[in-house]
C-alpha positions as a Markdown table, in Angstrom:
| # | Residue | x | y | z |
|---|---|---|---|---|
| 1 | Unk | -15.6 | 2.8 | 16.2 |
| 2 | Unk | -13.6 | -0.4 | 16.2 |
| 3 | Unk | -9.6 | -0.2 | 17.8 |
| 4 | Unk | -6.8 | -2.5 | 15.8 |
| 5 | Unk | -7.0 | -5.0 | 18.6 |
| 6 | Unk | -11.0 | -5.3 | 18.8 |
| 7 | Unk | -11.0 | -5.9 | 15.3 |
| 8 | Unk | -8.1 | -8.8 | 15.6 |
| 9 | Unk | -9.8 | -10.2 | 18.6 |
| 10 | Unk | -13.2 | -10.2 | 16.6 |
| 11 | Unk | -11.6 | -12.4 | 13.7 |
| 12 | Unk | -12.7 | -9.0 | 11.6 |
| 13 | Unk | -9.4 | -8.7 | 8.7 |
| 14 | Unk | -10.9 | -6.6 | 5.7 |
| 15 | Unk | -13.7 | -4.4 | 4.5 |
| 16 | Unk | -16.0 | -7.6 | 3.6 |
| 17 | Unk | -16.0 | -8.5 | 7.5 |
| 18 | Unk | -17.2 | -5.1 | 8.8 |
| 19 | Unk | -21.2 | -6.1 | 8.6 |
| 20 | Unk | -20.7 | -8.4 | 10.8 |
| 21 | Unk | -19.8 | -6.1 | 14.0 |
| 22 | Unk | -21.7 | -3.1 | 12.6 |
| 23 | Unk | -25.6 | -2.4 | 12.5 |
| 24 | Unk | -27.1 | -1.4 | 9.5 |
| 25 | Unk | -24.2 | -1.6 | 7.4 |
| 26 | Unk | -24.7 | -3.9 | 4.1 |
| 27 | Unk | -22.3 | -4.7 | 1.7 |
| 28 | Unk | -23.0 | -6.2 | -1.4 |
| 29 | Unk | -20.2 | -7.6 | -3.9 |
| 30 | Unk | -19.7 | -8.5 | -7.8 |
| 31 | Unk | -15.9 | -7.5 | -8.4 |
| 32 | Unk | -17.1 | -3.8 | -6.6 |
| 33 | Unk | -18.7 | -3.4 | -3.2 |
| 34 | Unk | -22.0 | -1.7 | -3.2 |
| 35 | Unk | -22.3 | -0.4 | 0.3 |
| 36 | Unk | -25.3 | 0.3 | 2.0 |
| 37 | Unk | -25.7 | 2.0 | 5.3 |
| 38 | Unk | -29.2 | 2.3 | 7.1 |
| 39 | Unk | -30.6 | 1.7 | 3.9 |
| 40 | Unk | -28.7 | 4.3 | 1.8 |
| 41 | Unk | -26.6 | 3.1 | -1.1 |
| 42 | Unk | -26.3 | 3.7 | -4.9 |
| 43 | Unk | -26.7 | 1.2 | -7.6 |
| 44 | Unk | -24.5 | 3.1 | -9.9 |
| 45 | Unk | -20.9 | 1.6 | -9.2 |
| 46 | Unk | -19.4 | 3.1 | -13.0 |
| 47 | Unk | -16.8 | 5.7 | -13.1 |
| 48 | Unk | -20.3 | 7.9 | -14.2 |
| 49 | Unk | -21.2 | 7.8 | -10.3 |
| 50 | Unk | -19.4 | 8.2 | -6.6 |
| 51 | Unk | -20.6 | 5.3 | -4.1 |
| 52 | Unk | -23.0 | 6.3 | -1.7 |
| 53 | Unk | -21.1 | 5.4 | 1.5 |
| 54 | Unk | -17.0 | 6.9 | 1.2 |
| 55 | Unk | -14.6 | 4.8 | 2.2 |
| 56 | Unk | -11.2 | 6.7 | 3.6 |
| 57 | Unk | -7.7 | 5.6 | 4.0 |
| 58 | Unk | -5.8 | 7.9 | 6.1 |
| 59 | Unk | -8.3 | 10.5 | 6.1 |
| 60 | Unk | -7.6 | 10.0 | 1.7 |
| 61 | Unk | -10.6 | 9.2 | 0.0 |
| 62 | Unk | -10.9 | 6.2 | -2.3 |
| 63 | Unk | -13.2 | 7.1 | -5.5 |
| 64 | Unk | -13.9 | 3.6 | -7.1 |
| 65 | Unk | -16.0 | 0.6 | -5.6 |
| 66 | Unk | -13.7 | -1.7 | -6.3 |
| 67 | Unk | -11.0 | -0.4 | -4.5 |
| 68 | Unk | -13.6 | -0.4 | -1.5 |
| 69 | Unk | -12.0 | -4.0 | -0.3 |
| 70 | Unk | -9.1 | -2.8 | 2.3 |
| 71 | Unk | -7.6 | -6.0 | 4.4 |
| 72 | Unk | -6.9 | -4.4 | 7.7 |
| 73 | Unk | -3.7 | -5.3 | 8.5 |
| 74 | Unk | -1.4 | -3.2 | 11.3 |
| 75 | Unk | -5.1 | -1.1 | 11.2 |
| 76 | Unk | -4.7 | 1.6 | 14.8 |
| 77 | Unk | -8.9 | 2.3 | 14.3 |
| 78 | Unk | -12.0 | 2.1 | 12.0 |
| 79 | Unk | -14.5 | 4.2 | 12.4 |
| 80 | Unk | -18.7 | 3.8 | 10.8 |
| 81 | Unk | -20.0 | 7.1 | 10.5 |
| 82 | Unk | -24.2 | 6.7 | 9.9 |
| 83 | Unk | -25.4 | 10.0 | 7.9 |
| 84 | Unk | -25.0 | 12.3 | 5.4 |
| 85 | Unk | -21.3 | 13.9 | 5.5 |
| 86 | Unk | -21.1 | 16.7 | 3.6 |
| 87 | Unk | -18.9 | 18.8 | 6.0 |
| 88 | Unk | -15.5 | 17.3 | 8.0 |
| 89 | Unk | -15.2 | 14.2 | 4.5 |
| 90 | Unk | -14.3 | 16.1 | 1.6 |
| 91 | Unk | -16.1 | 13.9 | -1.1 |
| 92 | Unk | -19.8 | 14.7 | -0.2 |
| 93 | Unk | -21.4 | 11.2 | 0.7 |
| 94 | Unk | -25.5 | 10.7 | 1.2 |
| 95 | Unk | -25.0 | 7.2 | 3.4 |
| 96 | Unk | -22.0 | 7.9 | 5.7 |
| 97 | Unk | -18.3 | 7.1 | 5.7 |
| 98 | Unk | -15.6 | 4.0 | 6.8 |
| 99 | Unk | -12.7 | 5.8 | 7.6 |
| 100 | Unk | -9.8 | 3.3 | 8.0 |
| 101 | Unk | -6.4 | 4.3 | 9.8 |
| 102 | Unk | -3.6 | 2.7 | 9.6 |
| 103 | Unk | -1.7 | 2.3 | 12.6 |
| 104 | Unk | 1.0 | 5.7 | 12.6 |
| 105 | Unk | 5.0 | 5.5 | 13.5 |
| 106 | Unk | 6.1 | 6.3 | 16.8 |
| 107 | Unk | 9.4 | 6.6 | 18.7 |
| 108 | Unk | 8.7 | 3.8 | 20.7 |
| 109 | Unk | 10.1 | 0.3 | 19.4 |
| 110 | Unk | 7.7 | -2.6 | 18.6 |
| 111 | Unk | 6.6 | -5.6 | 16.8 |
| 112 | Unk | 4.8 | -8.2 | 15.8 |
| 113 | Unk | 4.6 | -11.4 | 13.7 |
| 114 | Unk | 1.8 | -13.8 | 13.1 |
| 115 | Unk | 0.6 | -16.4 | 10.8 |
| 116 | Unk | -2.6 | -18.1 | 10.2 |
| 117 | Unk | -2.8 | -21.6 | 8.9 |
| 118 | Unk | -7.0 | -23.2 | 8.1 |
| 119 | Unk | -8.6 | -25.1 | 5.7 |
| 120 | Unk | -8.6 | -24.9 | 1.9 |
| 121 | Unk | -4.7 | -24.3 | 2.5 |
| 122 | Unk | -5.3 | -21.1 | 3.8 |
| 123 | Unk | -1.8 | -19.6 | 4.7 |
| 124 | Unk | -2.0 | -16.2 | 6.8 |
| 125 | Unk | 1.5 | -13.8 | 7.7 |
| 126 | Unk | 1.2 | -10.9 | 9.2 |
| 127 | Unk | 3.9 | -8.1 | 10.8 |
| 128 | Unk | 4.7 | -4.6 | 11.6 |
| 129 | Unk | 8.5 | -3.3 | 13.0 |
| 130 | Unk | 8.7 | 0.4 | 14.2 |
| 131 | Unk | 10.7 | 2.9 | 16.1 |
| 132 | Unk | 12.9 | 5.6 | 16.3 |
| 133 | Unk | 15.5 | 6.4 | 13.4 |
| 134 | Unk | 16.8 | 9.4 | 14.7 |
| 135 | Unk | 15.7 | 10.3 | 18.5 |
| 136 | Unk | 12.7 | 12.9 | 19.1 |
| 137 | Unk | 13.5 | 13.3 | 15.3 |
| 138 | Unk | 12.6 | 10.7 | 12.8 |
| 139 | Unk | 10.4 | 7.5 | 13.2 |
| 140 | Unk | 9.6 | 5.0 | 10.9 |
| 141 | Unk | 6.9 | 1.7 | 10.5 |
| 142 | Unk | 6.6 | -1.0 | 7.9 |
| 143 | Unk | 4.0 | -3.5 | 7.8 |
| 144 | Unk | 3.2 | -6.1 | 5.1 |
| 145 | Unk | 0.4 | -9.3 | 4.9 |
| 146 | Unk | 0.5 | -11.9 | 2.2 |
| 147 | Unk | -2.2 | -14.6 | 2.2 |
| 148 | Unk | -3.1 | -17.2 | 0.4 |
| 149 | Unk | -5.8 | -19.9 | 0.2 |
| 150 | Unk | -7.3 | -22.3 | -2.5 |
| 151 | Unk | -10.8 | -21.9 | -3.9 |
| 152 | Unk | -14.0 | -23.0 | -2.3 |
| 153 | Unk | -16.1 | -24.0 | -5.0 |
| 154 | Unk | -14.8 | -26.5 | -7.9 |
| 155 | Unk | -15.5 | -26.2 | -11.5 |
| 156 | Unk | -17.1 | -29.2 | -13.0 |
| 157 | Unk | -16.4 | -28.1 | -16.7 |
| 158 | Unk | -12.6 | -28.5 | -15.8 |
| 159 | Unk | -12.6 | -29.1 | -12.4 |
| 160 | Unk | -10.2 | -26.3 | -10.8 |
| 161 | Unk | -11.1 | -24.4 | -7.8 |
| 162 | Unk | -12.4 | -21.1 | -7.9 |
| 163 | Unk | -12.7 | -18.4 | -5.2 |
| 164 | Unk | -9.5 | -18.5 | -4.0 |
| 165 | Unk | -7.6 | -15.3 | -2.6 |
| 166 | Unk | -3.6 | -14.5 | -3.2 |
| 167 | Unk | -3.0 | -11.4 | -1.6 |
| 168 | Unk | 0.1 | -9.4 | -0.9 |
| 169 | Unk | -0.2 | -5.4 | 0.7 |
| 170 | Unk | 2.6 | -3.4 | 2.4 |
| 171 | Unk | 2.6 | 0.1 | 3.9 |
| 172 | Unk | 5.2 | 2.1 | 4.9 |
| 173 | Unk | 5.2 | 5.0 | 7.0 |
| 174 | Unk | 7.8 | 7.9 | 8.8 |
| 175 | Unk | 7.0 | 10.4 | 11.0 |
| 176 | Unk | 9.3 | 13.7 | 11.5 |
| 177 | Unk | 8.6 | 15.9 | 14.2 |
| 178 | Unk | 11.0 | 19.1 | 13.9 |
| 179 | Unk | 9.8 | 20.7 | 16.6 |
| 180 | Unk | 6.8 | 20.7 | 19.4 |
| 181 | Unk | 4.7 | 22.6 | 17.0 |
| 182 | Unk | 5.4 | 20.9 | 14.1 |
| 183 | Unk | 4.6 | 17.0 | 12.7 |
| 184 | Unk | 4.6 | 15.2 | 10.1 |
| 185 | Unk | 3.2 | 12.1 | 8.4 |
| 186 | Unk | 4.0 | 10.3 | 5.5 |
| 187 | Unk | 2.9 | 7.0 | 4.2 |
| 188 | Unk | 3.0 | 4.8 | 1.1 |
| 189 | Unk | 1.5 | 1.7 | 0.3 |
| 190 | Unk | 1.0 | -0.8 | -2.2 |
| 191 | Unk | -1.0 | -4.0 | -2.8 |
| 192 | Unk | -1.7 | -6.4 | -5.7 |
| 193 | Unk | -5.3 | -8.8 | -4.8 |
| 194 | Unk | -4.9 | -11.9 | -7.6 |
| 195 | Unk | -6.8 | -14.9 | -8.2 |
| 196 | Unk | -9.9 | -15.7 | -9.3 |
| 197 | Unk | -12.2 | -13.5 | -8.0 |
| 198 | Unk | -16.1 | -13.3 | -7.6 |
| 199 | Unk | -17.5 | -15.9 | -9.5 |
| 200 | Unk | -21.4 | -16.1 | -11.0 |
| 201 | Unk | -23.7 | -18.6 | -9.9 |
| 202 | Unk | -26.5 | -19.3 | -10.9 |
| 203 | Unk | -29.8 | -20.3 | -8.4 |
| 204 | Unk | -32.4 | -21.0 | -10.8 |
| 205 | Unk | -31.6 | -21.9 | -14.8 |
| 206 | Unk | -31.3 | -19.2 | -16.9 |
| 207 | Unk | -31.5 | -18.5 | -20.4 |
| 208 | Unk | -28.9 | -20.8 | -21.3 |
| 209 | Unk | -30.4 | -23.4 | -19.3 |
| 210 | Unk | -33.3 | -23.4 | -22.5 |
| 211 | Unk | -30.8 | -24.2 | -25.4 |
| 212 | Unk | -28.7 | -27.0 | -23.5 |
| 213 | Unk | -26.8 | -25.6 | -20.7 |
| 214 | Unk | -26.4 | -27.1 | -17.4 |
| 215 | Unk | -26.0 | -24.9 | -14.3 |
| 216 | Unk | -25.6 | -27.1 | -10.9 |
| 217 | Unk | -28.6 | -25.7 | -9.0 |
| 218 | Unk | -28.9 | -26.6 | -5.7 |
| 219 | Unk | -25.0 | -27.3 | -5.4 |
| 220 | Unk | -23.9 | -24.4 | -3.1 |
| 221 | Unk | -20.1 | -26.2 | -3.6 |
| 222 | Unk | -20.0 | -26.2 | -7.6 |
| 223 | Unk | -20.6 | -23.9 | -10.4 |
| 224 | Unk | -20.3 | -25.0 | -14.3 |
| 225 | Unk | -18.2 | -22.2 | -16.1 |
| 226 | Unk | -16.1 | -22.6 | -19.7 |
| 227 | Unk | -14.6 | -20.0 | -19.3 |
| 228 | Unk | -12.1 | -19.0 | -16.8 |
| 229 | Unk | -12.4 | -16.6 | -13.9 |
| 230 | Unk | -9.7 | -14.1 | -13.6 |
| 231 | Unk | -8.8 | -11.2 | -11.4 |
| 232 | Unk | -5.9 | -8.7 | -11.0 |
| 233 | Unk | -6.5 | -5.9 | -8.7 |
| 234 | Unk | -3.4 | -3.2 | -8.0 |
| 235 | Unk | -3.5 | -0.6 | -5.4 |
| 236 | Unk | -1.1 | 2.1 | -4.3 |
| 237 | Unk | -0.9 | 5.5 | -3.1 |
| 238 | Unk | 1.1 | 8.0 | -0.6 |
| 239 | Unk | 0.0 | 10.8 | 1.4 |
| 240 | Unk | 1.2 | 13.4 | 3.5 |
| 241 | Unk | -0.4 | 14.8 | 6.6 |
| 242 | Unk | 0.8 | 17.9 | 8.3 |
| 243 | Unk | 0.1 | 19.4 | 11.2 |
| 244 | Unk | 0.9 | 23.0 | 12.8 |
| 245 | Unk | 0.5 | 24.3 | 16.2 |
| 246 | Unk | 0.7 | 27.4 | 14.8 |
| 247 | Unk | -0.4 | 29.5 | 17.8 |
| 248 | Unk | -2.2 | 28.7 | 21.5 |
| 249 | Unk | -5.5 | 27.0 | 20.6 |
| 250 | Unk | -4.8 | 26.7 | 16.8 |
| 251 | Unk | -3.7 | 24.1 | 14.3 |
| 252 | Unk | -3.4 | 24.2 | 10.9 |
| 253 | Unk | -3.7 | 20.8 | 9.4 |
| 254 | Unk | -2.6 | 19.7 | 5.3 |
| 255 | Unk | -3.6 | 16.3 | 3.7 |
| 256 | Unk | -2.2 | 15.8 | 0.6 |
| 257 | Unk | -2.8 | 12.6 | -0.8 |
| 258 | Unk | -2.6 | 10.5 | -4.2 |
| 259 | Unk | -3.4 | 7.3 | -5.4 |
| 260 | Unk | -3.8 | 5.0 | -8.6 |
| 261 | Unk | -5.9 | 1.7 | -8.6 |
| 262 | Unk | -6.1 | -0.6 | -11.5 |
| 263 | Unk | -8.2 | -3.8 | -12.3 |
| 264 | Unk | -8.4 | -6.5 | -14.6 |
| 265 | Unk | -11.5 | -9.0 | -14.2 |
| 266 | Unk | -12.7 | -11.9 | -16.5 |
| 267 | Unk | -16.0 | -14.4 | -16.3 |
| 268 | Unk | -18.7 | -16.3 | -17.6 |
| 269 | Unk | -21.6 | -14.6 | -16.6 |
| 270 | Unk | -24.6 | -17.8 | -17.7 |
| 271 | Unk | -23.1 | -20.7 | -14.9 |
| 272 | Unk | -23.2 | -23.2 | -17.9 |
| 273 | Unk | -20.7 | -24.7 | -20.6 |
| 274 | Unk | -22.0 | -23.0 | -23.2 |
| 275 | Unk | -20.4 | -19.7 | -24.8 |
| 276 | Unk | -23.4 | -17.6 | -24.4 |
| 277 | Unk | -22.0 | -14.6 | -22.0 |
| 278 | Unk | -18.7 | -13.9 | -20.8 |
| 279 | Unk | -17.2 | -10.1 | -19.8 |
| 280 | Unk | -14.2 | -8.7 | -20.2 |
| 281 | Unk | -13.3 | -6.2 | -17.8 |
| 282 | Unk | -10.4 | -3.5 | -17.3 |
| 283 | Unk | -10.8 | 0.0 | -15.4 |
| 284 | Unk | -7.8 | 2.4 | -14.2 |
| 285 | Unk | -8.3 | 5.4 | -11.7 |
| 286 | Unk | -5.9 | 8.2 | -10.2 |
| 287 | Unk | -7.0 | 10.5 | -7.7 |
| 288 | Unk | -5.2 | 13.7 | -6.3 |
| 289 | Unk | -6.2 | 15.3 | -3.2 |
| 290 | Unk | -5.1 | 18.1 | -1.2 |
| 291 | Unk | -7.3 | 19.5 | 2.1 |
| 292 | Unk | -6.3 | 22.4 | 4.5 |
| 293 | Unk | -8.0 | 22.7 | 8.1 |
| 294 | Unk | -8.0 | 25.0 | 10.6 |
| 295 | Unk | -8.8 | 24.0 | 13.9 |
| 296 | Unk | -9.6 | 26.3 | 17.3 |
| 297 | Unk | -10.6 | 26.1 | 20.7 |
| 298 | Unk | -9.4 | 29.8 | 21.7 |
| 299 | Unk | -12.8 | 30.8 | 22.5 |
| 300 | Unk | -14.5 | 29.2 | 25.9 |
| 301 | Unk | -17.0 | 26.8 | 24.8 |
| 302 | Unk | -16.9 | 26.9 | 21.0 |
| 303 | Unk | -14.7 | 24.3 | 19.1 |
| 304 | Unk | -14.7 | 24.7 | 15.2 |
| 305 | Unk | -12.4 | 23.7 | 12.3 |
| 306 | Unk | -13.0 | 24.9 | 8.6 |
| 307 | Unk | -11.1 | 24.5 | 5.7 |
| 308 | Unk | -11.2 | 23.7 | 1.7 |
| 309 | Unk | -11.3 | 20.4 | -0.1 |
| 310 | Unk | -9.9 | 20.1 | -3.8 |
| 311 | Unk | -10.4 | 16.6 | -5.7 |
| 312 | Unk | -9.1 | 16.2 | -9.4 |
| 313 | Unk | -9.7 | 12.0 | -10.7 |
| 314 | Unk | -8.8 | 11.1 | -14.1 |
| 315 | Unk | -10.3 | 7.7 | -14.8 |
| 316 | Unk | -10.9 | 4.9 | -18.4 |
| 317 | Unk | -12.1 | 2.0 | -18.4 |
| 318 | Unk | -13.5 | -1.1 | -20.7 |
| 319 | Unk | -16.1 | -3.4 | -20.4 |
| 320 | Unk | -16.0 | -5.7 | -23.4 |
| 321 | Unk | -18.9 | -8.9 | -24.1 |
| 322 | Unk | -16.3 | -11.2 | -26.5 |
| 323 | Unk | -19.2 | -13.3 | -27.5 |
| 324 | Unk | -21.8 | -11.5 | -29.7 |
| 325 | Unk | -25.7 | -11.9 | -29.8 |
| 326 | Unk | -27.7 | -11.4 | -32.3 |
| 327 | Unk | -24.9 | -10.3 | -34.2 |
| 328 | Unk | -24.0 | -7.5 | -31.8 |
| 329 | Unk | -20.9 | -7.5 | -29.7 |
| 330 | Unk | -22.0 | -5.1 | -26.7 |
| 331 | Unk | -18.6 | -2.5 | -25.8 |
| 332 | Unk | -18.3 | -0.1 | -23.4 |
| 333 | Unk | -15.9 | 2.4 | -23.0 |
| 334 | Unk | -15.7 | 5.2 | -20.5 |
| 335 | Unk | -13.4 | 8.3 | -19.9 |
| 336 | Unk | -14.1 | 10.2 | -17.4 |
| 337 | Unk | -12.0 | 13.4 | -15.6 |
| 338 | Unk | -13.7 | 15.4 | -12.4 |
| 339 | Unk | -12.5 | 18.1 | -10.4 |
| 340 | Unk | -13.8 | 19.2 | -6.9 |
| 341 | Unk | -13.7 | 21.9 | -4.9 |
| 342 | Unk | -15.6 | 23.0 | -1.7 |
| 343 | Unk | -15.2 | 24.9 | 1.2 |
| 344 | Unk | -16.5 | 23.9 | 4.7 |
| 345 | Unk | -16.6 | 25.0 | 8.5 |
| 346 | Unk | -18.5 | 23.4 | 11.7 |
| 347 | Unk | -18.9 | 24.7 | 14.9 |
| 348 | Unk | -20.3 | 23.1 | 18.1 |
């Protein structure tokens, strides 16, 4: 478990950074993450197959891979969980779980503001303002990030940059506490991750290499690409959590949350000039998710909580090859809809 200000003090800002802090935990990247913890992962990152480590946003789980990359701005904790979780994370998950959490309104006032300024133009701002709206009543918390910074490698066939980053996120959150027993959370955010995107390159020639290509092996600062590298990534969702003190000992506990995610990605796959393979990418999601909880400590040396999980996703998407081999011009095309329901309870 990292806190908001270890993981600012550690340099750590998004989901990428997290292997460096964490043991065991590996994560791989084309335009998805492929996360592997203590070994565990899944190769299958389709709408056909769940990843093998969840990753959580307010206790809301997010289905597809490439949704995985959260930048951890105005972030209260993350926590690694190592293992199976089949129990207190909804969305059963064989390698463990990163739960983020977003740092909650509260009555008391505060703020910050910070920007970043490196090389490759990188451009950094950061803040968060909260407080009370209404005393005892009603708080409230915005937070936003926009960065920005040129690419890192250069493209000999037309020399641009690629690699960059443009980011912009923003959250949004109240709390409303109408009584002692009784709270209330709910957030909303949004972001939009443009640019260029992962790029291929290639370490040792490849097929294209044999009919006339040229792939700048051994140059870790260049790649050789005709055509261009695009990437549009939207993400936004709201959820509300509840919580009831509904008797001494007892708390009954909602999370309703829903979110939509949609990508559009373009590439050459062969590192040359040539027009020999290029992909075509675009993939939408929408998840709905609604959890109940009960929570006790009434009896002496038991704690327990049990509850029921429902998931419903409805999710396309389209993976087109423009340029056709051999006379065939590979397409895929997925529609997929899943609905989940499970009941749990642990006791220790």
């Amino acid at each position: 478990a990292f806190s908001g200000e270890t993981l600012e003090s550690l340099g750590v800002q998004e989901t990428r950074d997290l292997p460096l802090v964490t043991p065991g935990l590996v994560i791989s990247q084309i335009s998805s993450a492929q996360i592997t913890l203590r070994g565990v992962s899944t190769s299958n990152l389709n709408l056909s197959g769940d990843p093998g480590v969840g990753v959580y946003l307010d206790d809301v789980y997010i289905a597809r891979a490439s949704a995985a990359f959260q930048d951890f701005f105005d972030t209260d904790r993350i926590e690694v969980l190592r293992g199976p979780q089949g129990t207190l994370f909804g969305r059963n998950t064989p390698g463990g779980v990163i739960s983020i959490y977003s740092r909650a309104p509260s009555f008391e006032s505060d703020g910050k503001l910070t920007a970043t300024y490196g090389s490759e133009d990188l451009l950094r701002v950061e803040g968060a303002f909260g407080g009370a709206i209404v005393d005892d009543f009603l708080a409230g918390r915005i937070a936003f990030v926009r960065e920005r910074r040129d690419g890192w490698l250069t493209n000999l066939f037309d020399n641009d940059d690629v690699d960059d980053k443009d980011l912009t996120s923003v959250r949004i959150g109240f709390r409303l506490q109408p009584s002692e027993a009784v709270s209330m959370v709910l957030r909303a955010d949004y972001s939009k991750d443009k640019g260029t995107g992962s790029v291929f390159k290639a370490t040792k020639p490849g097929l294209a290499n044999d009919i006339g290509g040229v792939s700048p092996i051994g140059r870790r600062d260049a790649i050789n690409a005709n055509d261009r590298f695009t990437k549009d990534t939207r993400n936004k969702g709201a959820s509300l959590r509840v919580n009831w003190d509904f008797a001494e000992n007892w708390t009954l506990s909602s999370i309703t949350g829903y979110r939509v995610h949609e990508t559009a990605d373009t590439g050459d796959l062969d590192d040359t000039q040539l027009q020999t393979a290029y992909f075509d990418n675009l993939s939408y999601s929408r998840t709905l998710q609604q959890e109940l909880q009960v929570t006790s400590t009434s009896v002496e040396g038991l704690d327990w909580v049990a509850g029921v999980f429902a998931w419903w996703e409805d999710a396309d998407a389209t993976l087109d090859f423009p340029f056709p081999l051999f006379g065939i011009r590979p397409l895929t095309l997925s529609d997929i809809e899943t609905f989940s329901i499970a009941g749990f309870f642990q006791g220790s």
